[in-house]
XYZ file of C-alpha atoms in Angstrom:
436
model
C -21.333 -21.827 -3.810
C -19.772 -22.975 -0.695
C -16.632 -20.196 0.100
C -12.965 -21.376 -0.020
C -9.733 -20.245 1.251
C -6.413 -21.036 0.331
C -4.994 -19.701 3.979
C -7.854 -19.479 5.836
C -5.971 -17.813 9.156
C -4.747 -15.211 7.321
C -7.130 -14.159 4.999
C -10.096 -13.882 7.645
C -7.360 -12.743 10.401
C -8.970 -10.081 13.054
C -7.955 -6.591 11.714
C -5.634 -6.069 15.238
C -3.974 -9.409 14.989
C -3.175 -8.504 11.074
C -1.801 -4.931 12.304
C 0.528 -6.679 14.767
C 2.003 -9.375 12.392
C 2.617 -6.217 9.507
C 4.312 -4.318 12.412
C 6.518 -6.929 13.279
C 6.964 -7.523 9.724
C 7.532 -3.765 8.855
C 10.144 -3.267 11.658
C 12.164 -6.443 10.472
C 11.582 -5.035 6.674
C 13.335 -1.363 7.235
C 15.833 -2.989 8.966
C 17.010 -5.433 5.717
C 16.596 -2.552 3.775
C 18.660 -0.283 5.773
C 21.160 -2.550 5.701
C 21.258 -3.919 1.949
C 19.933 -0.643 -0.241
C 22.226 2.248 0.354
C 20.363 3.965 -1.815
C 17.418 4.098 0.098
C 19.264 4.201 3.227
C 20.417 7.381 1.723
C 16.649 8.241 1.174
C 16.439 7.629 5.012
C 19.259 9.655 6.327
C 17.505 12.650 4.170
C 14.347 12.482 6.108
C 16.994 11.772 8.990
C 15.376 8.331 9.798
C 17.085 5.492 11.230
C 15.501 1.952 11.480
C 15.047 2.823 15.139
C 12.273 5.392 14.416
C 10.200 2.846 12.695
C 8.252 0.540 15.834
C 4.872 -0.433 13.862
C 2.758 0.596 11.050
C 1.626 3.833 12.756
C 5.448 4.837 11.782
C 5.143 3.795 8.273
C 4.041 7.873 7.064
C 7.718 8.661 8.032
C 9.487 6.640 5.609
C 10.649 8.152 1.905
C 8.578 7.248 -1.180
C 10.011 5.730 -3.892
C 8.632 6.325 -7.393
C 9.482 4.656 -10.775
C 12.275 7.036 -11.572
C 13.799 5.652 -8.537
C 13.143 2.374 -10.091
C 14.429 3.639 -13.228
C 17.681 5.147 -11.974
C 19.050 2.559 -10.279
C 18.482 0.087 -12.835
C 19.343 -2.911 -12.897
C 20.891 -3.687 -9.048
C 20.543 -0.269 -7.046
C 17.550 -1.561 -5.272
C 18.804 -5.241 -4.855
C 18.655 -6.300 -1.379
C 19.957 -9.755 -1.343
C 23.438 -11.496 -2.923
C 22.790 -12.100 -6.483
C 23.633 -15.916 -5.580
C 20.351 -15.689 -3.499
C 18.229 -14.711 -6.752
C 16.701 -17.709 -8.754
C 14.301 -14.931 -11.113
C 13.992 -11.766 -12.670
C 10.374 -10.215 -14.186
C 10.364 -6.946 -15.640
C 8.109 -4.471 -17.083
C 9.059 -1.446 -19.611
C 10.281 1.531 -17.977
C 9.111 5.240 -19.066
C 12.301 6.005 -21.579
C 13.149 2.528 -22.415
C 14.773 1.717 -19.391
C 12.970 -1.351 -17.782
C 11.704 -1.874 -14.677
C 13.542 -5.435 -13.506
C 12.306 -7.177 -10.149
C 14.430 -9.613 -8.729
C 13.071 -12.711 -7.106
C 14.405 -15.495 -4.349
C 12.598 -18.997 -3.933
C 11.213 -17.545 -0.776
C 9.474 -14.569 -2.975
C 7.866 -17.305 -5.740
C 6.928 -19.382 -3.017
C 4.481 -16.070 -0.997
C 3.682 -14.379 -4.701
C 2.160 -18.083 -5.932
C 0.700 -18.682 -2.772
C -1.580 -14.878 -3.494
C -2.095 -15.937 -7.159
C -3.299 -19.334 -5.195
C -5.454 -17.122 -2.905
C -7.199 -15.308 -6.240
C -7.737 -18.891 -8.005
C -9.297 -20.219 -4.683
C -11.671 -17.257 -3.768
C -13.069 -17.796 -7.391
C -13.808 -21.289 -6.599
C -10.638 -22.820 -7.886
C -9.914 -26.602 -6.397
C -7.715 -29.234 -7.327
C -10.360 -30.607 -9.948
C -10.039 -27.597 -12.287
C -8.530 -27.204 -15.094
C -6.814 -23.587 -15.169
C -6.358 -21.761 -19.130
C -3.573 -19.317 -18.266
C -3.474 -17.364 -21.858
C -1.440 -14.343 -19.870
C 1.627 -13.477 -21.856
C 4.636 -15.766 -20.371
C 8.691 -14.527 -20.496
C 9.112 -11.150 -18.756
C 5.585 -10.575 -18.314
C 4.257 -11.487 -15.036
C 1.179 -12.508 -15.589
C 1.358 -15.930 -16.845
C 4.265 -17.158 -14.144
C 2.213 -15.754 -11.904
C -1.217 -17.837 -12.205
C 1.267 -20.489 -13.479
C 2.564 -20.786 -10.219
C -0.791 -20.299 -8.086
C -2.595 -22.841 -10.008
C 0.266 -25.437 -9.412
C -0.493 -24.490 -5.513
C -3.897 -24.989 -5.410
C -3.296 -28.361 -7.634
C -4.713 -27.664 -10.864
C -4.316 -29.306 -14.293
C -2.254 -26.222 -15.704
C -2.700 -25.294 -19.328
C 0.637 -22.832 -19.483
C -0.989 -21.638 -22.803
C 0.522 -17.905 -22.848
C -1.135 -15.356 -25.011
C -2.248 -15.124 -28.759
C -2.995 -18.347 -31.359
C -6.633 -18.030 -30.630
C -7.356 -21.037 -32.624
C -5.508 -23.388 -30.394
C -6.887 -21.943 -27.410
C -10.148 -22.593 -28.546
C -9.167 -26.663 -29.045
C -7.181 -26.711 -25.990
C -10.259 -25.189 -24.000
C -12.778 -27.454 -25.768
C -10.896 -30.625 -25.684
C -9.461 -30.543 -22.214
C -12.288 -28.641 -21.015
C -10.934 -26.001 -18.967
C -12.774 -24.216 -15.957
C -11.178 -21.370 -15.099
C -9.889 -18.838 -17.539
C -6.974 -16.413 -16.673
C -5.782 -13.607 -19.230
C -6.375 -10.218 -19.891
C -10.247 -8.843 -20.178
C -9.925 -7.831 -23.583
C -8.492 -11.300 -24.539
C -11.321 -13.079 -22.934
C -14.165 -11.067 -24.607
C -11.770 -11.736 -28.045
C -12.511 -15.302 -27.251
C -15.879 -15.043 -26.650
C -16.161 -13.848 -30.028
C -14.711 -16.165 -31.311
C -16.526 -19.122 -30.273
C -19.664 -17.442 -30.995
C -18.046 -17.483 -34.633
C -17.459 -21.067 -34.527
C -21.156 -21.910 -33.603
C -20.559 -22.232 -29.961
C -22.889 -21.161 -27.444
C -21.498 -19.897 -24.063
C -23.145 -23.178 -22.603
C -20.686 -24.921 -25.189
C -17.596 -24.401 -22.421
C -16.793 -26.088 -19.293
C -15.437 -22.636 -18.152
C -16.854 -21.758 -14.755
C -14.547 -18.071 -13.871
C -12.354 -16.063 -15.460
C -9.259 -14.184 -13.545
C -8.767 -10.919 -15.536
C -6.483 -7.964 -14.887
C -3.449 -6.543 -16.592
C -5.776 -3.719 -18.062
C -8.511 -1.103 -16.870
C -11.928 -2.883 -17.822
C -15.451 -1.520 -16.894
C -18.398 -3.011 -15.440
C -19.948 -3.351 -18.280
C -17.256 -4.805 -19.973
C -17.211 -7.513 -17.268
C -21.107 -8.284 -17.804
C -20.383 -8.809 -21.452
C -17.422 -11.446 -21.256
C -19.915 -13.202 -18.495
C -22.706 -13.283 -20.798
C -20.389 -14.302 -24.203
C -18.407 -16.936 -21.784
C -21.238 -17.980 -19.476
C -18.573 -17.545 -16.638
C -17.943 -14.978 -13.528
C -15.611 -12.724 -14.129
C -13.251 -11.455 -11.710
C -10.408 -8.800 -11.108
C -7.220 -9.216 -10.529
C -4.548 -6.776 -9.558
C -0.856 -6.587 -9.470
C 2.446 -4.840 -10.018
C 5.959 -6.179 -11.126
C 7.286 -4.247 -9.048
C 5.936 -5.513 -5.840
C 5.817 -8.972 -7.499
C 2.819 -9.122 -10.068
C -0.590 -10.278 -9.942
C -2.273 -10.988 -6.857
C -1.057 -8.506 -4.527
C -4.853 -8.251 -4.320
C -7.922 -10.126 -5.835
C -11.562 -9.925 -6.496
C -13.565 -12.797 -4.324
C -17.442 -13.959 -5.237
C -18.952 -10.735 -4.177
C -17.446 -9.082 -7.282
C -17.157 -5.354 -5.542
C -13.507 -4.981 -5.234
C -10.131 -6.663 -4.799
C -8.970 -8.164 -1.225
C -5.454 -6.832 -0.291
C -3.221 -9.475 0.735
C -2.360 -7.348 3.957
C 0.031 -9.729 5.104
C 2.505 -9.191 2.421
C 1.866 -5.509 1.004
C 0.552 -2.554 3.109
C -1.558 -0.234 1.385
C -1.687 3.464 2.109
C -3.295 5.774 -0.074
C -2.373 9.528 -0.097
C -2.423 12.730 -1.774
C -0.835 12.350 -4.979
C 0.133 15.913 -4.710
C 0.844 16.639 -1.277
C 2.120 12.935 -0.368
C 0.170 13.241 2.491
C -1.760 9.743 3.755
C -5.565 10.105 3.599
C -8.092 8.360 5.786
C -9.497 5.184 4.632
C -12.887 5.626 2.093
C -10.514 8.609 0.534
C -9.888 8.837 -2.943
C -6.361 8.826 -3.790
C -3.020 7.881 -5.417
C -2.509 4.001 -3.995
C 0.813 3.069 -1.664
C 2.715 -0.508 -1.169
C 5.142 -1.383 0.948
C 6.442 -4.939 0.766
C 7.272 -6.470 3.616
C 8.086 -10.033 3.065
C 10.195 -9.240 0.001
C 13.794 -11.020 0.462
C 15.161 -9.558 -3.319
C 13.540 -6.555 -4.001
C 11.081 -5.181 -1.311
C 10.144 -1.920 -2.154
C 8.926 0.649 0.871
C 6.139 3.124 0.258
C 6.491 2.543 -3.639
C 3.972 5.036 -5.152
C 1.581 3.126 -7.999
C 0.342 5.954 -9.542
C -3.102 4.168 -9.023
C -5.867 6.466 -8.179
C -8.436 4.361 -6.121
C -10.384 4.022 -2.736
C -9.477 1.446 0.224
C -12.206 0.313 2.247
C -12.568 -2.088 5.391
C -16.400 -2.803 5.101
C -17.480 -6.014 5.683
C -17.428 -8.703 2.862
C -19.762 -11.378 2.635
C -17.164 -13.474 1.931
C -15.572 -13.619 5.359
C -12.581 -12.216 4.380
C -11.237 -9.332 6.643
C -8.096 -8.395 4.273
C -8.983 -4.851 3.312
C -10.636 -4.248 -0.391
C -8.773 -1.787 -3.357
C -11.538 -0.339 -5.815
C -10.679 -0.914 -9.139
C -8.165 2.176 -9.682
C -10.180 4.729 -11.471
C -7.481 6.260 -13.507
C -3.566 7.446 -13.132
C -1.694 10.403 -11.724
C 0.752 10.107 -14.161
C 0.267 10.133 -17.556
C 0.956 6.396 -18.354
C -1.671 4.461 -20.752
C -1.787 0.335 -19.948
C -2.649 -0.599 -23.992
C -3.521 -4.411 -24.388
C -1.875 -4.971 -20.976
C 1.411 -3.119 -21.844
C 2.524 0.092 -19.913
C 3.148 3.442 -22.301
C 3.918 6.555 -21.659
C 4.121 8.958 -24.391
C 7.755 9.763 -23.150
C 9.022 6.638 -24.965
C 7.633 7.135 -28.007
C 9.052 11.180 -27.779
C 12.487 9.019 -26.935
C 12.053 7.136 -30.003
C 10.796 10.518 -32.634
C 14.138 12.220 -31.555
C 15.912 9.485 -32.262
C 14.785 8.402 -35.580
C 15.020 12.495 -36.507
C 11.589 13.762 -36.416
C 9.765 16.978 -34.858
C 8.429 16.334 -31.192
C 5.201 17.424 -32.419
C 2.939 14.593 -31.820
C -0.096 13.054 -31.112
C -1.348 9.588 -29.867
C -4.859 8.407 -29.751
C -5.916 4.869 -28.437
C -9.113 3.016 -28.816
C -10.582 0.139 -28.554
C -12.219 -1.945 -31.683
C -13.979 -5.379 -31.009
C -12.535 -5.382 -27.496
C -8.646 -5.025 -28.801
C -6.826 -1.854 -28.196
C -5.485 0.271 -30.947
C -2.693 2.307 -30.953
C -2.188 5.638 -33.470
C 0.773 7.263 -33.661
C 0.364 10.991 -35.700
C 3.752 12.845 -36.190
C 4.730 16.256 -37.692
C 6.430 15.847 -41.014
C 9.034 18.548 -40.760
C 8.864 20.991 -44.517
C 12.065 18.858 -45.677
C 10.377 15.826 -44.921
C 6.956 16.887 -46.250
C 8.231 16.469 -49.797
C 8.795 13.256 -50.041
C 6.833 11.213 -52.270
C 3.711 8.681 -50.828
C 5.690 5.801 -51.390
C 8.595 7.301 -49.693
C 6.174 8.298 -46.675
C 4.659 5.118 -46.595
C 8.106 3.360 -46.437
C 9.375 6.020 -43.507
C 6.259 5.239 -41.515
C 6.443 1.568 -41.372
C 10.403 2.283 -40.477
C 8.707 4.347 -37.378
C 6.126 2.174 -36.834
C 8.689 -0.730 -36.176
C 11.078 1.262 -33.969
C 7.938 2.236 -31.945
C 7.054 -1.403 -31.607
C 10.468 -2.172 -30.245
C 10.556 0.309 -27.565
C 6.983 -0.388 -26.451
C 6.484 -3.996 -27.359
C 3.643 -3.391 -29.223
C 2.786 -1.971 -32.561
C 1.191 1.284 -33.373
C -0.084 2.419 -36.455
C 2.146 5.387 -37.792
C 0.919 8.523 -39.743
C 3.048 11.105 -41.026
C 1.540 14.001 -41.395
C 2.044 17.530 -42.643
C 3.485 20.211 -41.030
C 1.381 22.678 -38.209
C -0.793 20.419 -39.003
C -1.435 18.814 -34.892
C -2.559 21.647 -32.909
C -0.833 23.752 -30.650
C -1.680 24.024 -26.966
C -0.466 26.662 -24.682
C 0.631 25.166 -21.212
C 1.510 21.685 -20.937
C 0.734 20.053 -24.491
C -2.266 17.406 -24.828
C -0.075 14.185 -26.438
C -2.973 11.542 -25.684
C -6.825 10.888 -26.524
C -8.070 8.215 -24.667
C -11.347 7.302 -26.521
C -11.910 3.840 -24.807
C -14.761 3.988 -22.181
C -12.470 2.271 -19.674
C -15.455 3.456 -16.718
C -18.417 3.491 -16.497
């Protein structure tokens, strides 16, 4: 297949001419911060940092971090950098108590974030004759404005489907005939399924590739939805906070995600230490915007354990590749594309009067996530009746699903009953097989 770009000069820019343009970019970036975030100005004068320090990337190690309970703190306009007149869009994401994460958006920041969504769709082959399924969730979520928007840039017949009503998506695809699919991987091997339950073979669809992030996914995962779609599948990767998807993508070669270097410089240090690592290290991944107008964030710590790596691509791309991150240092869980930490659902146990004695285990069943909540009963408690345990875990169950915005399944159980750890307690049992 013949290559495409969507920006050619930028995404096969020479690795010195790329340094130059983030330096000048960087410099300009610390200044508009400085000037517009006190609160990371006040970061600044704590390192005792002025905007002067700062000449080019080779300064960017001196600058503060900022983490999610930055984020969190300063919620909703702490971090704002721009006049609220200038803002045309919010996105958001959940925060780790219940306090969300909201990113704040002008023209100018749709306009570069669809152009890297536009940048993904082209390096999977995407022209102006496809027809692009976005069945990413729509609203607050990212994802579906976000390949929205890109596929509108590259010219697209746009199928804004957003996520869930399988059955329509299945007559939508069919009928119009759709090319390229864009959702999360778990959604697209649901699909699969599901046409193989209609009587369709994968030869059936016009689909051609599939754009699939939101989620970890294995390899083998990926050869699955190929073989059950008859597509290519490829990774996408993203963050609300430094805009959403496409801050890097996967191209033809399939072995890792280009960083749109232009827009976002990656770093990737010691998650304990904070310490920046040399490229081909494994370690906790870095971004610093720096063509954000509304909300660029400097050295904002992902929590992203992965590897960086400047080898050559076949491609002809020269933006430097992300592996796919290969777990967290924090303790959040991404379940069917939603971010949890067991901290909100402790928020919500103390609230609704219950012991903090719990335990959550997540799986995956015919490529969906599943969520189990198991709480301590305290004695009192313990002598209810079934039906009055029944009722009191459906009551949990829903205040769950309104802090995370998705729904577990609750059981109550009696007390002593989940086990004790000395040292920090084990909340979580990951049993999907999320690598390989």
């Amino acid at each position: 297949m013949e290559q495409r770009y969507y920006q050619k000069d930028i995404e096969t820019m020479p690795y010195e001419q790329m340094r130059a343009l983030q330096s000048e970019r960087l410099v300009k970036q610390v200044k508009h911060v400085w000037d517009n975030v006190p609160y990371y100005r006040s970061l600044m004068e704590k390192k005792g940092i002025t905007p002067e320090d700062i000449k080019g990337v080779e300064d960017l190690h001196k600058l503060p971090f900022l983490t999610k309970d930055d984020l969190r703190d300063q919620y909703p306009y702490g971090l704002l950098a721009k006049d609220l007149k200038d803002c045309v869009r919010i996105q958001s994401t959940s925060g780790t108590t219940g306090r969300r994460v909201v990113a704040f958006y002008t023209q100018h920041d749709i306009d570069l974030w669809e152009d890297c969504c536009a940048r993904a769709i082209t390096a999977v082959g995407g022209t102006n004759e496809d027809v692009c399924h976005v069945a990413y969730g729509y609203g607050l979520f990212t994802g579906g404005p976000g390949l929205n928007g890109g596929s509108h840039k590259v010219g697209c017949l746009t199928l804004p489907m957003s996520s869930g009503n399988t059955e329509r998506h299945i007559q939508f695809m069919m009928d119009l005939k759709s090319t390229i699919l864009c959702c999360t991987p778990s959604y697209a091997a649901y699909i699969g399924e599901a046409l193989k339950e209609r009587g369709y073979k994968p030869e059936d669809n016009s689909l051609k590739a599939g754009i699939f992030g939101a989620e970890p996914w294995t390899e083998a995962m990926r050869q699955d939805i190929q073989k059950s779609l008859g597509i290519k599948a490829y990774d996408i990767y993203g963050l609300t906070e430094t805009s959403g998807p496409g801050v890097a993508f996967e191209c033809q070669e399939q072995s890792g995600m280009h960083i749109c270097e232009d827009h976002f410089i990656a770093e990737i240090i010691d998650p304990d230490t904070g310490e920046v690592l040399p490229e081909g290290s494994k370690g906790e991944l870095v971004f610093t915007s720096i063509t954000k107008e509304a909300f660029p964030l400097l050295r904002y710590r992902t929590r992203d354990i992965c590897v960086l790596s400047r080898k050559k691509c076949s491609c002809g791309r020269t933006l430097i590749k992300m592996s796919k991150p290969m777990g967290r240092s924090d303790d959040m869980l991404i379940i069917r594309g939603v971010n949890v930490f067991p901290s909100q659902i402790e928020t919500v146990l103390l609230k609704e009067g219950y012991t903090p004695n719990y335990f959550i285990e997540v799986d995956r069943v015919n490529n969906t996530d599943t969520l189990d909540v198991y709480v301590e009963l305290s004695p009192e408690m313990f002598s209810d009746t079934v039906k009055e345990i029944a009722k009191a875990e459906k009551k949990l169950a829903d205040a769950i699903r309104l802090m995370l915005g998705i729904a577990p399944v609750v059981h109550l159980v009696a007390p002593k009953t989940i086990t004790r750890s000395e040292g920090k307690a084990v909340r979580v049992k990951d049993k999907r097989k999320l690598h390989d």
